[in-house]
C-alpha cells in the first residue's frame, strides 16, 4: 500500500480556556509546554512541505484545538462531522468554510440527523476500510453509512473520552 501524501493541515492555536477544560478530562495541563509542543508540530509540518492553515485561539471554544473532530478528508472529498457537543458547531462551520472556499473541496454531510461523530473517532486502516469508534456515553447507537468516495466502515465500542487518534 502506498503511503498517503498530506498536503494541508488545519490547526488551531491553544486558547487559555483549554487548560481548564482539558484538566477535567486528563488532569493538569502545562499550558506553556502545550503551546511550545503545538508550535513544534506546526514547524515539523511545514518542514515536511505541508501547507499549514492556522486558526486563532477561540476562548469561547475550549475544544477548538481538536480540529480533527470537525471533518475528515478522504480522496479529495470532505466529510463534515457532527461532534458530540452541540456547542462545537461554530468550529464545524469555520472548518467547513475553509475546506469549501479556500481549499475548494467537495463537501459531504452525514445524512443521519441523529448521528454524532467526532473526526478523531474515525480511523482509516487501509484503502478500503475505516473504523468508527462509538463511545459508551455517546447516546443511542446509530448506523453511519459513509457515502462515496469514503470506504467500508465498521463500528466498535470503547470506554472513556479518548479518541482513536
Short mmCIF file of C-alpha atoms in Angstrom, two decimals:
data_model
loop_
_atom_site.label_atom_id
_atom_site.label_comp_id
_atom_site.label_asym_id
_atom_site.label_seq_id
_atom_site.Cartn_x
_atom_site.Cartn_y
_atom_site.Cartn_z
CA UNK A 1 0.00 0.00 0.00
CA UNK A 2 1.40 3.40 -0.96
CA UNK A 3 1.89 5.99 1.76
CA UNK A 4 -0.61 8.83 1.83
CA UNK A 5 0.72 12.25 0.91
CA UNK A 6 -0.68 15.01 3.06
CA UNK A 7 -0.70 18.47 1.51
CA UNK A 8 -2.63 20.58 4.02
CA UNK A 9 -3.21 20.76 7.75
CA UNK A 10 -5.67 22.95 9.61
CA UNK A 11 -4.57 23.71 13.16
CA UNK A 12 -5.94 25.97 15.85
CA UNK A 13 -3.76 27.69 18.40
CA UNK A 14 -4.36 26.75 22.02
CA UNK A 15 -6.71 29.08 23.96
CA UNK A 16 -6.24 29.80 27.67
CA UNK A 17 -9.56 28.06 28.41
CA UNK A 18 -8.07 24.78 27.13
CA UNK A 19 -6.21 24.36 30.41
CA UNK A 20 -9.40 24.25 32.47
CA UNK A 21 -11.39 22.16 30.01
CA UNK A 22 -8.64 19.59 29.37
CA UNK A 23 -7.93 19.26 33.10
CA UNK A 24 -11.45 17.89 33.56
CA UNK A 25 -10.64 15.06 31.14
CA UNK A 26 -6.99 14.26 31.67
CA UNK A 27 -5.57 16.17 34.60
CA UNK A 28 -3.35 19.22 34.92
CA UNK A 29 -2.12 20.77 31.67
CA UNK A 30 1.12 22.73 31.41
CA UNK A 31 -0.19 25.41 29.04
CA UNK A 32 3.21 26.93 28.10
CA UNK A 33 4.56 23.44 27.36
CA UNK A 34 1.46 22.54 25.33
CA UNK A 35 1.85 25.72 23.28
CA UNK A 36 5.56 25.01 22.70
CA UNK A 37 4.75 21.47 21.55
CA UNK A 38 2.00 22.80 19.28
CA UNK A 39 4.46 25.28 17.77
CA UNK A 40 6.92 22.44 17.15
CA UNK A 41 4.18 20.43 15.45
CA UNK A 42 3.42 23.31 13.08
CA UNK A 43 7.14 23.67 12.31
CA UNK A 44 7.55 19.96 11.55
CA UNK A 45 4.51 20.01 9.26
CA UNK A 46 5.89 23.00 7.36
CA UNK A 47 9.34 21.38 7.15
CA UNK A 48 7.63 18.38 5.53
CA UNK A 49 6.10 20.65 2.90
CA UNK A 50 2.59 20.66 4.33
CA UNK A 51 0.59 23.86 3.84
CA UNK A 52 -0.44 24.73 7.42
CA UNK A 53 -3.59 26.80 7.86
CA UNK A 54 -3.57 28.32 11.35
CA UNK A 55 -6.71 29.40 13.16
CA UNK A 56 -6.51 31.81 16.08
CA UNK A 57 -7.37 30.53 19.55
CA UNK A 58 -11.04 30.95 20.43
CA UNK A 59 -11.70 31.47 24.14
CA UNK A 60 -15.37 30.60 23.62
CA UNK A 61 -14.41 27.17 22.20
CA UNK A 62 -12.15 25.25 24.63
CA UNK A 63 -12.02 22.20 22.31
CA UNK A 64 -11.05 24.23 19.23
CA UNK A 65 -7.56 22.68 19.22
CA UNK A 66 -9.15 19.36 18.23
CA UNK A 67 -9.71 20.46 14.63
CA UNK A 68 -9.71 16.80 13.53
CA UNK A 69 -13.13 16.37 15.16
CA UNK A 70 -14.82 18.68 12.66
CA UNK A 71 -14.11 16.96 9.33
CA UNK A 72 -12.37 14.07 7.61
CA UNK A 73 -10.88 14.45 4.14
CA UNK A 74 -10.54 11.33 2.03
CA UNK A 75 -9.90 11.02 -1.69
CA UNK A 76 -10.36 14.76 -2.21
CA UNK A 77 -13.77 14.99 -0.51
CA UNK A 78 -14.51 16.45 2.92
CA UNK A 79 -16.94 14.64 5.21
CA UNK A 80 -18.28 17.17 7.71
CA UNK A 81 -18.57 15.56 11.12
CA UNK A 82 -21.09 16.23 13.82
CA UNK A 83 -19.15 16.38 17.12
CA UNK A 84 -20.93 15.10 20.21
CA UNK A 85 -21.13 18.54 21.81
CA UNK A 86 -23.59 20.89 20.05
CA UNK A 87 -21.52 23.82 21.33
CA UNK A 88 -18.83 22.84 18.81
CA UNK A 89 -20.97 23.81 15.79
CA UNK A 90 -19.07 27.11 15.42
CA UNK A 91 -15.84 25.13 14.93
CA UNK A 92 -17.52 22.92 12.33
CA UNK A 93 -18.77 25.97 10.42
CA UNK A 94 -15.30 27.56 10.35
CA UNK A 95 -13.61 24.40 9.07
CA UNK A 96 -16.41 23.79 6.53
CA UNK A 97 -15.81 27.28 5.13
CA UNK A 98 -12.05 26.71 4.83
CA UNK A 99 -12.49 23.33 3.15
CA UNK A 100 -15.11 24.62 0.71
CA UNK A 101 -13.95 28.15 -0.10
CA UNK A 102 -10.18 28.11 0.46
CA UNK A 103 -9.39 24.52 -0.48
CA UNK A 104 -12.30 24.12 -2.96
CA UNK A 105 -13.12 20.60 -1.77
CA UNK A 106 -16.48 18.94 -2.37
CA UNK A 107 -18.39 18.76 0.92
CA UNK A 108 -20.46 15.80 2.15
CA UNK A 109 -22.62 15.95 5.27
CA UNK A 110 -23.58 12.98 7.41
CA UNK A 111 -27.08 12.09 6.24
CA UNK A 112 -28.41 10.67 9.52
CA UNK A 113 -29.57 13.68 11.61
CA UNK A 114 -29.28 11.64 14.83
CA UNK A 115 -25.69 10.60 14.21
CA UNK A 116 -22.94 12.33 16.11
CA UNK A 117 -19.32 11.59 15.33
CA UNK A 118 -16.04 13.30 16.10
CA UNK A 119 -13.43 13.07 13.36
CA UNK A 120 -10.98 11.82 15.99
CA UNK A 121 -13.21 8.75 16.29
CA UNK A 122 -12.61 7.76 12.67
CA UNK A 123 -9.51 5.81 11.73
CA UNK A 124 -8.55 4.90 8.17
CA UNK A 125 -6.96 1.46 8.38
CA UNK A 126 -6.46 0.83 4.69
CA UNK A 127 -7.50 1.94 1.22
CA UNK A 128 -10.88 0.23 1.52
CA UNK A 129 -11.64 0.20 5.21
CA UNK A 130 -12.46 2.59 8.05
CA UNK A 131 -13.07 2.03 11.75
CA UNK A 132 -15.54 4.14 13.71
CA UNK A 133 -15.37 4.30 17.48
CA UNK A 134 -18.69 4.52 19.30
CA UNK A 135 -18.24 5.67 22.88
CA UNK A 136 -20.45 4.36 25.67
CA UNK A 137 -21.51 7.87 26.70
CA UNK A 138 -22.46 8.98 23.19
CA UNK A 139 -26.13 8.10 23.46
CA UNK A 140 -28.01 5.66 21.28
CA UNK A 141 -26.04 3.80 18.67
CA UNK A 142 -26.84 4.87 15.14
CA UNK A 143 -25.56 3.44 11.91
CA UNK A 144 -23.34 5.67 9.84
CA UNK A 145 -23.10 4.88 6.17
CA UNK A 146 -20.29 6.82 4.58
CA UNK A 147 -21.06 7.96 1.04
CA UNK A 148 -18.56 7.52 -1.80
CA UNK A 149 -15.63 8.21 -2.00
CA UNK A 150 -15.43 7.06 1.60
CA UNK A 151 -14.96 3.41 2.37
CA UNK A 152 -16.49 0.46 4.21
CA UNK A 153 -16.95 1.24 7.89
CA UNK A 154 -17.00 -0.98 10.96
CA UNK A 155 -18.00 0.20 14.43
CA UNK A 156 -16.67 -0.82 17.80
CA UNK A 157 -17.19 0.42 21.35
CA UNK A 158 -14.66 1.88 23.77
CA UNK A 159 -14.91 3.32 27.26
CA UNK A 160 -13.94 6.85 28.21
CA UNK A 161 -13.40 10.11 26.39
CA UNK A 162 -10.24 9.38 24.38
CA UNK A 163 -10.41 9.31 20.61
CA UNK A 164 -8.67 6.89 18.26
CA UNK A 165 -6.07 9.40 17.18
#
